[in-house]
């Protein structure tokens, strides 16, 4: 992904760190494919983005950190293959944002969406309930 491209992605899912194993190179979160979708649409692209990029709550990307694996209720964050970046020292309870691969599949998993004026804003400007049915 090009530098700065994370700022253009607006669909984000906030997850909480629930465990980590730095010796194994991973961080566990409470958000799996039920929160972000199981779509691995970038797996055949020149740069695989896993299940999504990871940013701090203010939108700052963690270099090379991806949601690399997902079970129904848990996500595994790990560095991109070949990365020389250190695994972020995120403590249990830290909250991060996942920028999922497939916005449609992700939004279909939720009843509504909190709308913010800008990426770094803590102010929720509105709530959009999901419209169901075709």
PDB file of C-alpha atoms in Angstrom:
ATOM      1  CA  UNK A   1       0.000   0.000   0.000  1.00  0.00           C
ATOM      2  CA  UNK A   2       1.324   3.417  -0.880  1.00  0.00           C
ATOM      3  CA  UNK A   3       2.432   5.744   1.893  1.00  0.00           C
ATOM      4  CA  UNK A   4      -0.560   7.780   3.008  1.00  0.00           C
ATOM      5  CA  UNK A   5      -3.101   5.398   1.494  1.00  0.00           C
ATOM      6  CA  UNK A   6      -4.367   4.342   4.944  1.00  0.00           C
ATOM      7  CA  UNK A   7      -5.755   7.860   5.401  1.00  0.00           C
ATOM      8  CA  UNK A   8      -8.117   7.355   2.458  1.00  0.00           C
ATOM      9  CA  UNK A   9      -9.684   4.213   3.917  1.00  0.00           C
ATOM     10  CA  UNK A  10     -12.670   5.199   6.025  1.00  0.00           C
ATOM     11  CA  UNK A  11     -14.181   1.914   7.140  1.00  0.00           C
ATOM     12  CA  UNK A  12     -12.497   0.936  10.399  1.00  0.00           C
ATOM     13  CA  UNK A  13     -13.282  -1.569  13.127  1.00  0.00           C
ATOM     14  CA  UNK A  14     -12.033  -0.877  16.651  1.00  0.00           C
ATOM     15  CA  UNK A  15     -10.723  -3.963  18.465  1.00  0.00           C
ATOM     16  CA  UNK A  16      -9.080  -4.540  21.849  1.00  0.00           C
ATOM     17  CA  UNK A  17      -5.797  -6.359  22.520  1.00  0.00           C
ATOM     18  CA  UNK A  18      -6.583  -9.385  24.693  1.00  0.00           C
ATOM     19  CA  UNK A  19      -3.198 -11.134  24.623  1.00  0.00           C
ATOM     20  CA  UNK A  20       0.222 -11.200  23.047  1.00  0.00           C
ATOM     21  CA  UNK A  21       3.103 -13.551  22.469  1.00  0.00           C
ATOM     22  CA  UNK A  22       6.044 -11.452  21.267  1.00  0.00           C
ATOM     23  CA  UNK A  23       8.274 -14.526  21.161  1.00  0.00           C
ATOM     24  CA  UNK A  24       5.875 -15.961  18.548  1.00  0.00           C
ATOM     25  CA  UNK A  25       5.431 -12.626  16.806  1.00  0.00           C
ATOM     26  CA  UNK A  26       1.727 -12.090  17.383  1.00  0.00           C
ATOM     27  CA  UNK A  27      -0.860  -9.995  19.203  1.00  0.00           C
ATOM     28  CA  UNK A  28      -4.391 -11.348  19.829  1.00  0.00           C
ATOM     29  CA  UNK A  29      -7.513  -9.152  19.626  1.00  0.00           C
ATOM     30  CA  UNK A  30     -11.190  -9.559  20.416  1.00  0.00           C
ATOM     31  CA  UNK A  31     -12.192  -8.911  16.784  1.00  0.00           C
ATOM     32  CA  UNK A  32     -12.144 -11.806  14.346  1.00  0.00           C
ATOM     33  CA  UNK A  33     -13.916 -12.409  11.046  1.00  0.00           C
ATOM     34  CA  UNK A  34     -17.336 -11.740  12.626  1.00  0.00           C
ATOM     35  CA  UNK A  35     -16.179  -8.139  13.067  1.00  0.00           C
ATOM     36  CA  UNK A  36     -14.076  -7.642   9.925  1.00  0.00           C
ATOM     37  CA  UNK A  37     -15.096 -10.355   7.409  1.00  0.00           C
ATOM     38  CA  UNK A  38     -13.175 -13.392   6.214  1.00  0.00           C
ATOM     39  CA  UNK A  39     -12.264 -11.777   2.899  1.00  0.00           C
ATOM     40  CA  UNK A  40      -8.645 -12.177   1.830  1.00  0.00           C
ATOM     41  CA  UNK A  41      -9.093 -10.341  -1.438  1.00  0.00           C
ATOM     42  CA  UNK A  42      -5.512  -9.093  -1.488  1.00  0.00           C
ATOM     43  CA  UNK A  43      -3.936 -12.542  -1.104  1.00  0.00           C
ATOM     44  CA  UNK A  44      -3.154 -12.736  -4.839  1.00  0.00           C
ATOM     45  CA  UNK A  45      -1.983  -9.131  -5.142  1.00  0.00           C
ATOM     46  CA  UNK A  46       1.701  -8.137  -5.254  1.00  0.00           C
ATOM     47  CA  UNK A  47       1.362  -6.898  -1.654  1.00  0.00           C
ATOM     48  CA  UNK A  48      -0.937  -8.997   0.531  1.00  0.00           C
ATOM     49  CA  UNK A  49      -2.699  -6.962   3.235  1.00  0.00           C
ATOM     50  CA  UNK A  50      -3.897  -9.978   5.255  1.00  0.00           C
ATOM     51  CA  UNK A  51      -7.375  -9.336   6.647  1.00  0.00           C
ATOM     52  CA  UNK A  52      -6.569  -5.650   7.012  1.00  0.00           C
ATOM     53  CA  UNK A  53      -4.085  -2.979   8.031  1.00  0.00           C
ATOM     54  CA  UNK A  54      -3.721  -1.922  11.677  1.00  0.00           C
ATOM     55  CA  UNK A  55      -3.617   1.664  12.925  1.00  0.00           C
ATOM     56  CA  UNK A  56      -3.609   3.456  16.258  1.00  0.00           C
ATOM     57  CA  UNK A  57      -6.927   5.027  17.268  1.00  0.00           C
ATOM     58  CA  UNK A  58      -5.735   8.344  15.810  1.00  0.00           C
ATOM     59  CA  UNK A  59      -5.294   6.680  12.404  1.00  0.00           C
ATOM     60  CA  UNK A  60      -1.499   6.401  12.464  1.00  0.00           C
ATOM     61  CA  UNK A  61      -0.552   3.098  10.790  1.00  0.00           C
ATOM     62  CA  UNK A  62       1.660   0.635  12.631  1.00  0.00           C
ATOM     63  CA  UNK A  63       4.339  -0.100  10.003  1.00  0.00           C
ATOM     64  CA  UNK A  64       3.904  -3.561   8.456  1.00  0.00           C
ATOM     65  CA  UNK A  65       1.375  -4.674  11.104  1.00  0.00           C
ATOM     66  CA  UNK A  66      -1.516  -6.644   9.639  1.00  0.00           C
ATOM     67  CA  UNK A  67      -4.421  -8.682  10.853  1.00  0.00           C
ATOM     68  CA  UNK A  68      -2.745 -11.856   9.592  1.00  0.00           C
ATOM     69  CA  UNK A  69      -5.244 -14.434  10.804  1.00  0.00           C
ATOM     70  CA  UNK A  70      -8.806 -14.578  12.096  1.00  0.00           C
ATOM     71  CA  UNK A  71     -11.070 -17.011  13.844  1.00  0.00           C
ATOM     72  CA  UNK A  72     -14.733 -16.283  14.373  1.00  0.00           C
ATOM     73  CA  UNK A  73     -14.180 -14.053  17.407  1.00  0.00           C
ATOM     74  CA  UNK A  74     -10.425 -13.371  17.536  1.00  0.00           C
ATOM     75  CA  UNK A  75      -7.928 -11.661  15.300  1.00  0.00           C
ATOM     76  CA  UNK A  76      -4.194 -12.264  15.192  1.00  0.00           C
ATOM     77  CA  UNK A  77      -1.999  -9.266  14.461  1.00  0.00           C
ATOM     78  CA  UNK A  78       1.497  -9.924  13.144  1.00  0.00           C
ATOM     79  CA  UNK A  79       4.105  -8.256  10.996  1.00  0.00           C
ATOM     80  CA  UNK A  80       4.187  -8.648   7.236  1.00  0.00           C
ATOM     81  CA  UNK A  81       6.533 -11.412   6.045  1.00  0.00           C
ATOM     82  CA  UNK A  82      10.059 -10.071   5.672  1.00  0.00           C
ATOM     83  CA  UNK A  83       9.428  -6.966   7.783  1.00  0.00           C
ATOM     84  CA  UNK A  84      12.297  -5.506   9.789  1.00  0.00           C
ATOM     85  CA  UNK A  85       9.907  -3.444  11.947  1.00  0.00           C
ATOM     86  CA  UNK A  86       9.581  -4.311  15.640  1.00  0.00           C
ATOM     87  CA  UNK A  87       6.302  -5.805  16.839  1.00  0.00           C
ATOM     88  CA  UNK A  88       4.484  -2.941  18.603  1.00  0.00           C
ATOM     89  CA  UNK A  89       4.411  -3.297  22.383  1.00  0.00           C
ATOM     90  CA  UNK A  90       0.633  -3.027  22.670  1.00  0.00           C
ATOM     91  CA  UNK A  91      -0.526  -3.891  26.200  1.00  0.00           C
ATOM     92  CA  UNK A  92      -3.623  -5.925  27.004  1.00  0.00           C
ATOM     93  CA  UNK A  93      -6.546  -3.504  26.889  1.00  0.00           C
ATOM     94  CA  UNK A  94      -5.048  -1.296  24.167  1.00  0.00           C
ATOM     95  CA  UNK A  95      -7.478  -0.453  21.383  1.00  0.00           C
ATOM     96  CA  UNK A  96      -6.487  -0.321  17.723  1.00  0.00           C
ATOM     97  CA  UNK A  97      -8.295   0.062  14.435  1.00  0.00           C
ATOM     98  CA  UNK A  98      -8.409  -2.566  11.725  1.00  0.00           C
ATOM     99  CA  UNK A  99      -8.836  -1.290   8.154  1.00  0.00           C
ATOM    100  CA  UNK A 100     -10.526  -4.340   6.645  1.00  0.00           C
ATOM    101  CA  UNK A 101     -10.056  -5.518   3.071  1.00  0.00           C
ATOM    102  CA  UNK A 102     -13.692  -5.675   2.106  1.00  0.00           C
ATOM    103  CA  UNK A 103     -15.887  -2.793   3.268  1.00  0.00           C
ATOM    104  CA  UNK A 104     -19.145  -4.370   2.074  1.00  0.00           C
ATOM    105  CA  UNK A 105     -18.571  -7.678   3.848  1.00  0.00           C
ATOM    106  CA  UNK A 106     -17.455  -5.857   6.994  1.00  0.00           C
ATOM    107  CA  UNK A 107     -20.364  -3.425   7.193  1.00  0.00           C
ATOM    108  CA  UNK A 108     -22.835  -6.263   6.623  1.00  0.00           C
ATOM    109  CA  UNK A 109     -21.677  -7.728   9.954  1.00  0.00           C
ATOM    110  CA  UNK A 110     -22.780  -4.690  12.001  1.00  0.00           C
ATOM    111  CA  UNK A 111     -26.149  -3.151  12.919  1.00  0.00           C
ATOM    112  CA  UNK A 112     -24.949   0.412  12.396  1.00  0.00           C
ATOM    113  CA  UNK A 113     -22.006   2.727  11.982  1.00  0.00           C
ATOM    114  CA  UNK A 114     -20.575   5.495  14.155  1.00  0.00           C
ATOM    115  CA  UNK A 115     -19.720   8.439  11.922  1.00  0.00           C
ATOM    116  CA  UNK A 116     -16.835  10.799  12.697  1.00  0.00           C
ATOM    117  CA  UNK A 117     -15.952  14.069  11.022  1.00  0.00           C
ATOM    118  CA  UNK A 118     -12.313  13.046  10.520  1.00  0.00           C
ATOM    119  CA  UNK A 119      -9.977  10.117  11.113  1.00  0.00           C
ATOM    120  CA  UNK A 120      -8.371  11.435  14.300  1.00  0.00           C
ATOM    121  CA  UNK A 121     -11.552  12.894  15.749  1.00  0.00           C
ATOM    122  CA  UNK A 122     -12.883  11.433  18.993  1.00  0.00           C
ATOM    123  CA  UNK A 123     -16.254  13.094  18.401  1.00  0.00           C
ATOM    124  CA  UNK A 124     -18.977  10.888  16.979  1.00  0.00           C
ATOM    125  CA  UNK A 125     -20.987  13.078  14.617  1.00  0.00           C
ATOM    126  CA  UNK A 126     -23.760  10.594  14.013  1.00  0.00           C
ATOM    127  CA  UNK A 127     -24.945   7.033  13.918  1.00  0.00           C
ATOM    128  CA  UNK A 128     -26.184   5.417  10.726  1.00  0.00           C
ATOM    129  CA  UNK A 129     -28.320   2.328  11.276  1.00  0.00           C
ATOM    130  CA  UNK A 130     -27.884  -0.413   8.737  1.00  0.00           C
ATOM    131  CA  UNK A 131     -30.703  -0.811   6.256  1.00  0.00           C
ATOM    132  CA  UNK A 132     -31.571  -4.480   5.834  1.00  0.00           C
ATOM    133  CA  UNK A 133     -33.119  -6.175   2.861  1.00  0.00           C
ATOM    134  CA  UNK A 134     -32.806  -5.789  -0.871  1.00  0.00           C
TER     135      UNK A 134
END
